Amino acid sequence: MQPKNDTSFLMISAAIVGASGYSGAELLRLLSLHNDVRIHAVAAHQWIGKRVDELYPVFSGNVDLTFGDINDESFMDADVVFLALPSGTAMSIVPGLLKGRARVVDLGGDFRLKSPQLYEQYYGHSHTAIPVLADAVYGLPELNGPAIRDARLVANPGCYPTSALLPLLPVIKGGIIAPGGITINSLSGVSGAGRSSSADMSFAEINENIRAYKIGRHQHIPEIQAVLESVIGEPVQVSFVPHLVPITRGIYTTIHANLSGSYTDAEIFDCYKSFYRDAAFVRIRTQIPQLKDVLYTNYCDIFCSIERRTNQLIMVSVIDNLVKGAAGQAIQNMNIMSGYPEASGLKGKENHQQ
Amino acid sequence: MQPKNDTSFLMISAAIVGASGYSGAELLRLLSLHNDVRIHAVAAHQWIGKRVDELYPVFSGNVDLTFGDINDESFMDADVVFLALPSGTAMSIVPGLLKGRARVVDLGGDFRLKSPQLYEQYYGHSHTAIPVLADAVYGLPELNGPAIRDARLVANPGCYPTSALLPLLPVIKGGIIAPGGITINSLSGVSGAGRSSSADMSFAEINENIRAYKIGRHQHIPEIQAVLESVIGEPVQVSFVPHLVPITRGIYTTIHANLSGSYTDAEIFDCYKSFYRDAAFVRIRTQIPQLKDVLYTNYCDIFCSIERRTNQLIMVSVIDNLVKGAAGQAIQNMNIMSGYPEASGLKGKENHQQ
Amino acid sequence: MQPKNDTSFLMISAAIVGASGYSGAELLRLLSLHNDVRIHAVAAHQWIGKRVDELYPVFSGNVDLTFGDINDESFMDADVVFLALPSGTAMSIVPGLLKGRARVVDLGGDFRLKSPQLYEQYYGHSHTAIPVLADAVYGLPELNGPAIRDARLVANPGCYPTSALLPLLPVIKGGIIAPGGITINSLSGVSGAGRSSSADMSFAEINENIRAYKIGRHQHIPEIQAVLESVIGEPVQVSFVPHLVPITRGIYTTIHANLSGSYTDAEIFDCYKSFYRDAAFVRIRTQIPQLKDVLYTNYCDIFCSIERRTNQLIMVSVIDNLVKGAAGQAIQNMNIMSGYPEASGLKGKENHQQ
Amino acid sequence: MQPKNDTSFLMISAAIVGASGYSGAELLRLLSLHNDVRIHAVAAHQWIGKRVDELYPVFSGNVDLTFGDINDESFMDADVVFLALPSGTAMSIVPGLLKGRARVVDLGGDFRLKSPQLYEQYYGHSHTAIPVLADAVYGLPELNGPAIRDARLVANPGCYPTSALLPLLPVIKGGIIAPGGITINSLSGVSGAGRSSSADMSFAEINENIRAYKIGRHQHIPEIQAVLESVIGEPVQVSFVPHLVPITRGIYTTIHANLSGSYTDAEIFDCYKSFYRDAAFVRIRTQIPQLKDVLYTNYCDIFCSIERRTNQLIMVSVIDNLVKGAAGQAIQNMNIMSGYPEASGLKGKENHQQ
């Protein structure tokens, strides 16, 4: 084992606020495996003073931390603060944090939409940190890498938008699909809903069951549309239906879009390959992917198929909602912000050896 | 309840060929609860001579039968013969059966498509009983009740087509949706794939996993299109993606279609209510249904929602693939063919008392 | 089938208090299929005025009832009142109910233990209806059939005790196993814990997980011991460990006991066969049973095996915790109390034809 | 990132035979994360010439290997060869391998029992490499660390024995429990049965189901007994019942044993703490563990509780059957054999910093 002393002054000091939810716990798991990170402090308002490994015995022996309070000054000292909080909470904390030296990655939805009107319409409460909105960079590394590098505040994308945007971006930007009539159906595991004590999320209600929800009014609809519109500079229309299925982790997204002309399989494959030439975590597949191909990884696997009969492009993507859809992408953003290789701590050793 | 003494000589004598698969076992379960049916004989070529309750201990004490051979003459004596066989097998048996007195309900796909060309294209082998195709009635009772009554051979609909046609029929017939650009995404439990010894269907491969399959080439695509086209007399274009999710039973189908004009919620609700006025097993819901609302029942629950932003109609339907999608619908057809109330043996006692 | 006209005035009028939990819903499901029962009234204090099929859409079209209040006089008019309530609640209601004409089946634990001291020790609160304890009959039909027939108040057995007592009773009564050193390990689905909004019971916490709980202090320990002691008239020592596994329904119980001497397989098989000669719902199996052999039925399947190496008897039993472990057994008790065949409404049609 | 050049000549060269099963794939996953290992070659006779990431797309981008043949000489060159093969296969390969320089870790059962008679009785075929048996070291690091260090051939323990021996060893060696009357009940996920194409292991058969199997005749019984007897030098009697439950990974084991005298909780806790003072992967818990506390880790968590009423010790242990029960423990053995820290590649970074 190599002496750590030589490089430790370069280690990233990270803090997590909202560390007791599923995204927060996944941040803990991944950061505790990251050779270049020291977890500095963790906060969870309902567990102050409790050891992390009491709440999560799986970390016993690997994570030696106690939940603290967000107001502890240690959070101001961190290089990077991750926020994994319910919508509406981050916007009350971020302005204060930004007065200090820390850079912030917000895993929630408070800074993803540039429009306070859309925020209020879809989130159901008004935005209280409007001046900060302009500073937030949408943290999809495959789209915004350079801006993320310099950002003080990164708005980590939603899990569904991550799964929908990665397959859509190359073909909408390339003009291959029409910007209207895009239909997105997503199947999600329950961890996406957070650590819940609702009877609706109990095992007996979820097991052997499926349900669609928030049809036509999910807060990720304006997020998907806004990003696509920013890329092509014209209006985009997507219809999105999320479904809850009895799995713990993962999102499976199937998208139908109208082709703008006549394309060969090779042309479309090349479009994807070219767009993601330098992407560390997008794999263009030639077979229909399964969810398990990406579980516990930061990959998004993408497949597409031309349906000649209807002249549509059918796209499929799979991600782990807690990794590429939340904590993993947040760490990918942290790596970029800190000048480390994008994949540090997120892949096997091969990637560290580059 | 009718006095049983008077009518017992009128009990339906039923036989099942292919009784060892999941649809066959579900037929056994439902028929063993049906007061007007006597199970006459069951065949399963790999289990000849074995008692049914040895293979399915759950039936011990309730079903006193032994698997026989399809060539036993008892099958010719039955009033109704149910076929629950792999595709390609029924068409070798049906012509012989029809020479006898029995009426046949085929739960497989051999007689659903009128076009032998489409059959060969989608099933991958040629049709060997083409003369019989013209006699087969498509057994969707909500569409073809009178024809089913007089049929010698009923082609029980596929599970996916049942879940897609029931929400589509009223609005496509009413001109409310356009006949092109219909997108169907279905999530299915694994029992739909039959009793399998494939490693792909093992628990470790299905659990915590999702996969789409047969994108653009599933054999239920021409079935759905042909039925819709027969109703409106013009071409219909549907795109269909089936997904396998880790549940045992059930199909959840979400459909997007373009509205042909501007409609109110009430107009569309009335269209459904009117179309299914006399349907015993279709429930028009005002909340998004869950799969568990229909499990172990013969109901299809339907919900729809207008999405003003995209001017689409989003429809959701749920069925139990082994009941309304297979065995239950087959018994519903048997009831109609035999002059019994459609719901006999398929609902609680309230329905028998009508 | 009896001519219904003659007996319809004899239909049992049933009421359910606590109808919104899983046991209550299962009572609704089974009673709605029972030809000799009319559901008179249902109560659920948090849902007063709400239609049953709004809370449970699966009943839509089959159950036409609205949740009422326990104080409605209709509950006093019922022939049989089922109580499916949290422990401690039934004992405040039962004394009042018994002043009326109704007979009561309590699915909870308040009247199972004759000893108020043991009740307080294991349930954690004192008993407030001690005078009624003497009138309560322990409702295990295979043990107490005649007493149940005449009881005003039946204490329906716990789910774990049902699964443990049925395999133990014949061999402990027959002196085949020793009354000490009995080890019971049970695996239970989550519906046994009731309709829960606890985060511990959420899908993400139960799925892909197992946990033992209440080791050495579960309230079903004194229940099992007391029944066995009442049968053999001497002290019995059992150790019991319940485990929660990721299934919705069912209990799988494995029991180790020391053989009192040397027995043949046939002797022990005969002991069981003889003990359960007239039992409608106990099946003695010659192969290791699976849980699915009994799901959605009122059966208890029992298997046993002599382990020569250790001179132990290893017993396995399986039940559906919501049926034989709760609602089904309660209806079995109702049938006995009302003079109907024990299996009425609980088996397929074969059993009604006796 | 540290320069790898300095230490790379010390990297362990590892080969895997039987890399396409679940244990083999888990070896691949863990070894690809191990900084001190280079995977040299992988063999799977049915996939020769196929890329690993075609069979397991999850490895795409991280594992760049093609399945080869066991007879390739590259296997003779490896420092360590892992065998993950069906019982009976390893014993035909090991004698040849031992003629070369490679050291071998066999994850199967062929070299765990010193007695060829017991092997034949429980495995159902005779042993064909008896001379090698004497050289095999039973690879439970917590028991046999020094012998493992020098072994040419390590017999990696069975998954059930690992879960049973770790809680039993301290208290049986310490004389705290009696050597007879030990009852072991284990609940296992299905991956323990290997990658299967049996209909019995299909999702529809396992989901919502439980079954015990091989009662009194499982091949892990003599393994558990032999290890315990070797430790205390007198006969030991255990009864063992394995159960299959609907989870993919993990083993939950509950053990009852008779206390040899009167002990305090603290005495027994100290016995465990002392025995496992230096163990990197055993955690003594003060709360009942859950399976998820150890999933995807190499830990075994142990809990015990004195039951005064019966004077028994009830022990609970949890492991991930594919990690501590197979691939992880094999790598732990490789680390010890190679002079690396026991935990290399098996914990987060904290543990590498020791």
Coordinates of C-alpha atoms in Angstrom, one line a residue, chain C residues 12 34 36-37 80 82 103 105 137-151 154 156 278-281 298 324 328-346:
Chain C
I12 CA -75.4 -15.2 8.5
H34 CA -69.3 -16.9 0.9
D36 CA -74.2 -18.1 3.2
V37 CA -73.1 -14.7 4.4
V80 CA -71.3 -12.5 14.1
F82 CA -65.4 -9.9 13.6
R103 CA -71.3 -13.5 18.8
V105 CA -64.7 -13.6 16.7
V137 CA -62.7 -20.1 23.6
Y138 CA -59.4 -20.5 21.8
G139 CA -60.5 -20.8 18.2
L140 CA -58.3 -23.5 16.8
P141 CA -61.0 -25.6 15.2
E142 CA -58.8 -28.7 14.9
L143 CA -58.5 -28.7 18.7
N144 CA -61.6 -27.0 20.1
G145 CA -64.4 -27.6 17.6
P146 CA -67.2 -28.5 20.0
A147 CA -66.4 -25.6 22.4
I148 CA -66.3 -23.2 19.5
R149 CA -69.7 -24.3 18.4
D150 CA -71.2 -22.9 21.6
A151 CA -68.9 -20.0 22.3
V154 CA -63.9 -16.9 20.1
N156 CA -58.9 -16.5 16.9
D278 CA -61.7 -35.1 10.1
A279 CA -59.9 -31.9 9.6
A280 CA -61.0 -30.0 6.5
F281 CA -57.9 -27.8 6.2
N298 CA -57.2 -21.9 4.3
K324 CA -55.6 -19.8 7.9
G328 CA -59.9 -17.7 6.9
Q329 CA -59.7 -19.3 10.3
A330 CA -62.1 -16.7 11.7
I331 CA -64.6 -17.7 9.0
Q332 CA -64.0 -21.3 9.7
N333 CA -64.9 -20.5 13.3
M334 CA -68.0 -18.5 12.2
N335 CA -69.1 -21.5 10.2
I336 CA -68.8 -23.8 13.2
M337 CA -70.5 -21.4 15.5
S338 CA -73.4 -21.0 13.0
G339 CA -73.9 -24.7 12.3
Y340 CA -72.7 -24.5 8.7
P341 CA -70.2 -27.0 7.2
E342 CA -66.7 -25.9 8.4
A343 CA -65.5 -25.3 4.9
S344 CA -68.3 -23.2 3.6
G345 CA -67.1 -20.4 1.5
L346 CA -63.5 -21.5 2.0

